[in-house]
Tab-separated table of C-alpha atoms and ligand atoms in Angstrom:
chain	number	residue	atom	x	y	z
B	8	UNK	CA	0.000	0.000	0.000
B	9	UNK	CA	2.744	2.367	0.978
B	10	UNK	CA	4.669	1.555	-2.186
B	11	UNK	CA	1.642	2.379	-4.267
B	12	UNK	CA	1.324	5.760	-2.605
B	13	UNK	CA	4.936	6.574	-3.329
B	14	UNK	CA	4.498	5.527	-6.909
B	15	UNK	CA	1.489	7.766	-7.260
B	16	UNK	CA	3.385	10.666	-5.739
B	17	UNK	CA	6.291	10.122	-8.096
B	18	UNK	CA	4.013	9.972	-11.093
B	19	UNK	CA	2.428	13.223	-10.009
B	20	UNK	CA	5.803	14.867	-9.632
B	21	UNK	CA	6.971	13.695	-13.029
B	22	UNK	CA	3.843	15.018	-14.663
B	23	UNK	CA	4.220	18.342	-12.917
B	24	UNK	CA	7.842	18.613	-14.024
B	25	UNK	CA	6.970	17.812	-17.601
B	26	UNK	CA	4.341	20.529	-17.671
B	27	UNK	CA	6.654	23.040	-16.111
B	28	UNK	CA	9.402	22.413	-18.601
B	29	UNK	CA	7.049	22.954	-21.488
B	30	UNK	CA	5.777	26.193	-20.072
B	31	UNK	CA	9.195	27.658	-19.529
B	32	UNK	CA	10.252	26.672	-23.024
B	33	UNK	CA	7.229	28.508	-24.353
B	34	UNK	CA	7.776	31.691	-22.452
B	35	UNK	CA	11.411	31.651	-23.490
B	36	UNK	CA	10.666	31.448	-27.155
B	37	UNK	CA	7.923	34.026	-26.810
B	38	UNK	CA	10.192	36.565	-25.212
B	39	UNK	CA	12.700	36.178	-28.016
B	40	UNK	CA	11.107	38.440	-30.662
B	41	UNK	CA	10.643	41.447	-28.431
B	42	UNK	CA	10.531	43.874	-31.324
B	43	UNK	CA	6.765	44.199	-31.443
B	44	UNK	CA	6.690	47.967	-31.287
B	45	UNK	CA	6.660	48.273	-35.071
B	46	UNK	CA	3.660	45.970	-35.393
B	47	UNK	CA	1.011	48.431	-34.320
B	48	UNK	CA	-1.501	49.158	-37.061
B	49	UNK	CA	-1.349	52.878	-36.304
B	50	UNK	CA	2.122	52.930	-37.830
B	51	UNK	CA	0.636	52.124	-41.205
B	52	UNK	CA	-0.348	55.746	-41.589
B	53	UNK	CA	3.243	56.804	-41.542
B	54	UNK	CA	4.503	57.128	-45.122
B	55	UNK	CA	6.389	53.994	-46.082
B	56	UNK	CA	9.653	54.005	-44.226
B	57	UNK	CA	12.229	52.010	-46.096
B	58	UNK	CA	13.237	48.998	-44.078
B	59	UNK	CA	10.771	49.606	-41.252
B	60	UNK	CA	9.591	46.367	-39.717
B	61	UNK	CA	6.197	44.757	-39.605
B	62	UNK	CA	5.266	41.809	-37.392
B	63	UNK	CA	2.682	39.203	-38.370
B	64	UNK	CA	1.138	37.037	-35.654
B	65	UNK	CA	0.100	33.696	-37.103
B	66	UNK	CA	-1.538	30.927	-35.054
B	67	UNK	CA	-2.340	27.300	-35.757
B	68	UNK	CA	-3.750	24.688	-33.421
B	69	UNK	CA	-4.621	21.022	-33.248
B	70	UNK	CA	-7.385	21.713	-35.789
B	71	UNK	CA	-4.683	21.951	-38.498
B	72	UNK	CA	-5.637	25.475	-39.583
B	73	UNK	CA	-3.837	28.794	-39.766
B	74	UNK	CA	-5.960	31.524	-38.225
B	75	UNK	CA	-4.942	33.801	-41.093
B	76	UNK	CA	-4.956	32.792	-44.731
B	77	UNK	CA	-4.181	36.204	-46.142
B	78	UNK	CA	-1.154	38.221	-45.133
B	79	UNK	CA	-0.575	41.617	-46.711
B	80	UNK	CA	2.583	43.668	-46.264
B	81	UNK	CA	4.070	46.732	-47.906
B	82	UNK	CA	7.017	46.353	-50.235
B	83	UNK	CA	10.363	47.274	-48.778
B	84	UNK	CA	9.459	46.208	-45.252
B	85	UNK	CA	11.321	43.855	-43.020
B	86	UNK	CA	8.754	41.205	-42.068
B	87	UNK	CA	8.749	39.108	-38.911
B	88	UNK	CA	6.336	36.188	-38.777
B	89	UNK	CA	5.655	34.834	-35.295
B	90	UNK	CA	4.031	31.420	-35.611
B	91	UNK	CA	2.408	30.061	-32.448
B	92	UNK	CA	1.101	26.525	-32.106
B	93	UNK	CA	-1.961	27.042	-29.914
B	94	UNK	CA	-2.696	23.316	-29.624
B	95	UNK	CA	-1.325	20.589	-27.400
B	96	UNK	CA	-0.209	17.909	-29.826
B	97	UNK	CA	3.462	17.127	-30.360
B	98	UNK	CA	5.263	18.277	-33.472
B	99	UNK	CA	5.705	14.655	-34.582
B	100	UNK	CA	1.947	14.282	-35.049
B	101	UNK	CA	0.667	17.855	-35.524
B	102	UNK	CA	3.719	19.837	-36.558
B	103	UNK	CA	3.316	23.327	-37.978
B	104	UNK	CA	5.666	25.669	-39.763
B	105	UNK	CA	5.440	28.656	-42.087
B	106	UNK	CA	7.119	28.372	-45.466
B	107	UNK	CA	6.956	31.227	-47.984
B	108	UNK	CA	7.592	30.344	-51.620
B	109	UNK	CA	8.741	32.240	-54.676
B	110	UNK	CA	6.005	33.659	-56.841
B	111	UNK	CA	5.842	31.041	-59.575
B	112	UNK	CA	6.616	27.938	-57.556
B	113	UNK	CA	4.452	24.899	-58.239
B	114	UNK	CA	3.115	24.450	-54.727
B	115	UNK	CA	1.947	20.860	-55.294
B	116	UNK	CA	5.413	19.839	-56.464
B	117	UNK	CA	7.021	21.667	-53.597
B	118	UNK	CA	4.760	20.054	-50.997
B	119	UNK	CA	5.505	16.633	-52.471
B	120	UNK	CA	9.250	17.270	-52.186
B	121	UNK	CA	8.823	18.561	-48.638
B	122	UNK	CA	7.106	15.351	-47.565
B	123	UNK	CA	10.287	13.464	-48.369
B	124	UNK	CA	12.465	15.803	-46.320
B	125	UNK	CA	11.585	14.381	-42.905
B	126	UNK	CA	15.209	14.494	-41.768
B	127	UNK	CA	15.230	18.249	-42.292
B	128	UNK	CA	11.910	19.011	-40.563
B	129	UNK	CA	10.176	18.757	-43.947
B	130	UNK	CA	12.142	21.605	-45.515
B	131	UNK	CA	13.417	20.290	-48.872
B	132	UNK	CA	16.545	21.421	-50.663
B	133	UNK	CA	15.074	24.164	-52.813
B	134	UNK	CA	15.809	27.600	-54.172
B	135	UNK	CA	12.088	28.342	-54.170
B	136	UNK	CA	11.979	29.189	-50.454
B	137	UNK	CA	11.928	32.883	-49.542
B	138	UNK	CA	11.715	32.248	-45.806
B	139	UNK	CA	10.670	29.555	-43.380
B	140	UNK	CA	10.345	28.948	-39.660
B	141	UNK	CA	11.201	25.810	-37.741
B	142	UNK	CA	8.662	23.046	-37.174
B	143	UNK	CA	6.869	23.344	-33.836
B	144	UNK	CA	4.433	21.428	-31.661
B	145	UNK	CA	1.745	22.469	-29.199
B	146	UNK	CA	2.558	25.423	-26.963
B	147	UNK	CA	5.615	26.509	-28.927
B	148	UNK	CA	6.359	29.665	-30.871
B	149	UNK	CA	8.809	30.153	-33.711
B	150	UNK	CA	9.798	33.227	-35.698
B	151	UNK	CA	11.444	34.205	-38.932
B	152	UNK	CA	12.455	37.653	-40.155
B	153	UNK	CA	13.067	38.473	-43.808
B	154	UNK	CA	12.809	41.319	-46.292
B	155	UNK	CA	9.482	41.465	-48.103
B	156	UNK	CA	9.992	40.254	-51.675
B	157	UNK	CA	8.981	42.330	-54.705
B	158	UNK	CA	5.340	43.311	-55.125
B	159	UNK	CA	3.258	40.293	-55.985
B	160	UNK	CA	1.247	37.375	-54.635
B	161	UNK	CA	3.064	34.504	-52.978
B	162	UNK	CA	1.997	31.212	-51.425
B	163	UNK	CA	2.734	30.104	-47.889
B	164	UNK	CA	2.099	26.696	-46.434
B	165	UNK	CA	2.807	24.230	-43.659
B	166	UNK	CA	5.013	21.439	-45.013
B	167	UNK	CA	4.093	18.825	-42.398
B	168	UNK	CA	2.836	15.777	-44.349
B	169	UNK	CA	-0.852	16.065	-45.125
B	170	UNK	CA	-1.230	19.643	-43.876
B	171	UNK	CA	-0.740	21.605	-47.060
B	172	UNK	CA	-4.245	20.756	-48.284
B	173	UNK	CA	-5.716	23.120	-45.705
B	174	UNK	CA	-2.699	24.876	-44.163
B	175	UNK	CA	-1.951	27.342	-46.921
B	176	UNK	CA	-2.518	30.963	-47.675
B	177	UNK	CA	-1.581	33.965	-49.767
B	178	UNK	CA	1.131	36.434	-48.902
B	179	UNK	CA	0.635	39.678	-50.767
B	180	UNK	CA	3.267	42.342	-51.138
B	181	UNK	CA	1.747	45.630	-52.240
T	27	LIG	CO1	0.929	21.947	-39.885
C-alpha cells in the first residue's frame, strides 16, 4: 500500500515537471522576438519608411488550420512572422511551420518534395523558399524575419505531411 502511494506521488511529480518544462520553453521562445513595437496598425499611416519592420502574428492549433490565410505587407518592409502553435499535440503528429515560396513555384510539387524531407523538418533542398520557420508542436512559438519580396502574390504553407491541403494561404506584397 505504501509503495503504491509513493508511486502515485512520483508519477504526479513527473507530470508536474513535464508541464513546467514545457511552459518555460514557451515563455522563453515568446520573449525572443521582443521587437513588437513596429507591429502596431497605427504605424501604417506613416509614409512607407524604407526597411521599417512589420510583425505578423500567425496561429495554428490542433485543428490543423492557420488563423490567417491572407497576409498583406508593404514592399520594402522587413517582415517578422511569429508562428504560435496554440494546440497541445506534439510536433511529430501535428507539426506546424510557415514556409513562404517564390512567386511562380508549383506548390503541389514543392509540398511533395517537402514530404520526403523528414530528416530536415520537412524543408526540402530548394531555391524556391523565400523564408521559413522551424517546425513546432503544441505550446511553442517560432519566428522568422526576412525582407518582403517584390510586389506580388506569394503562397505560404505548412510542409508537415498532409497539412498543405488546408494549411496554406496567400502572402501579398503591395
Ligand atoms: Co501543420
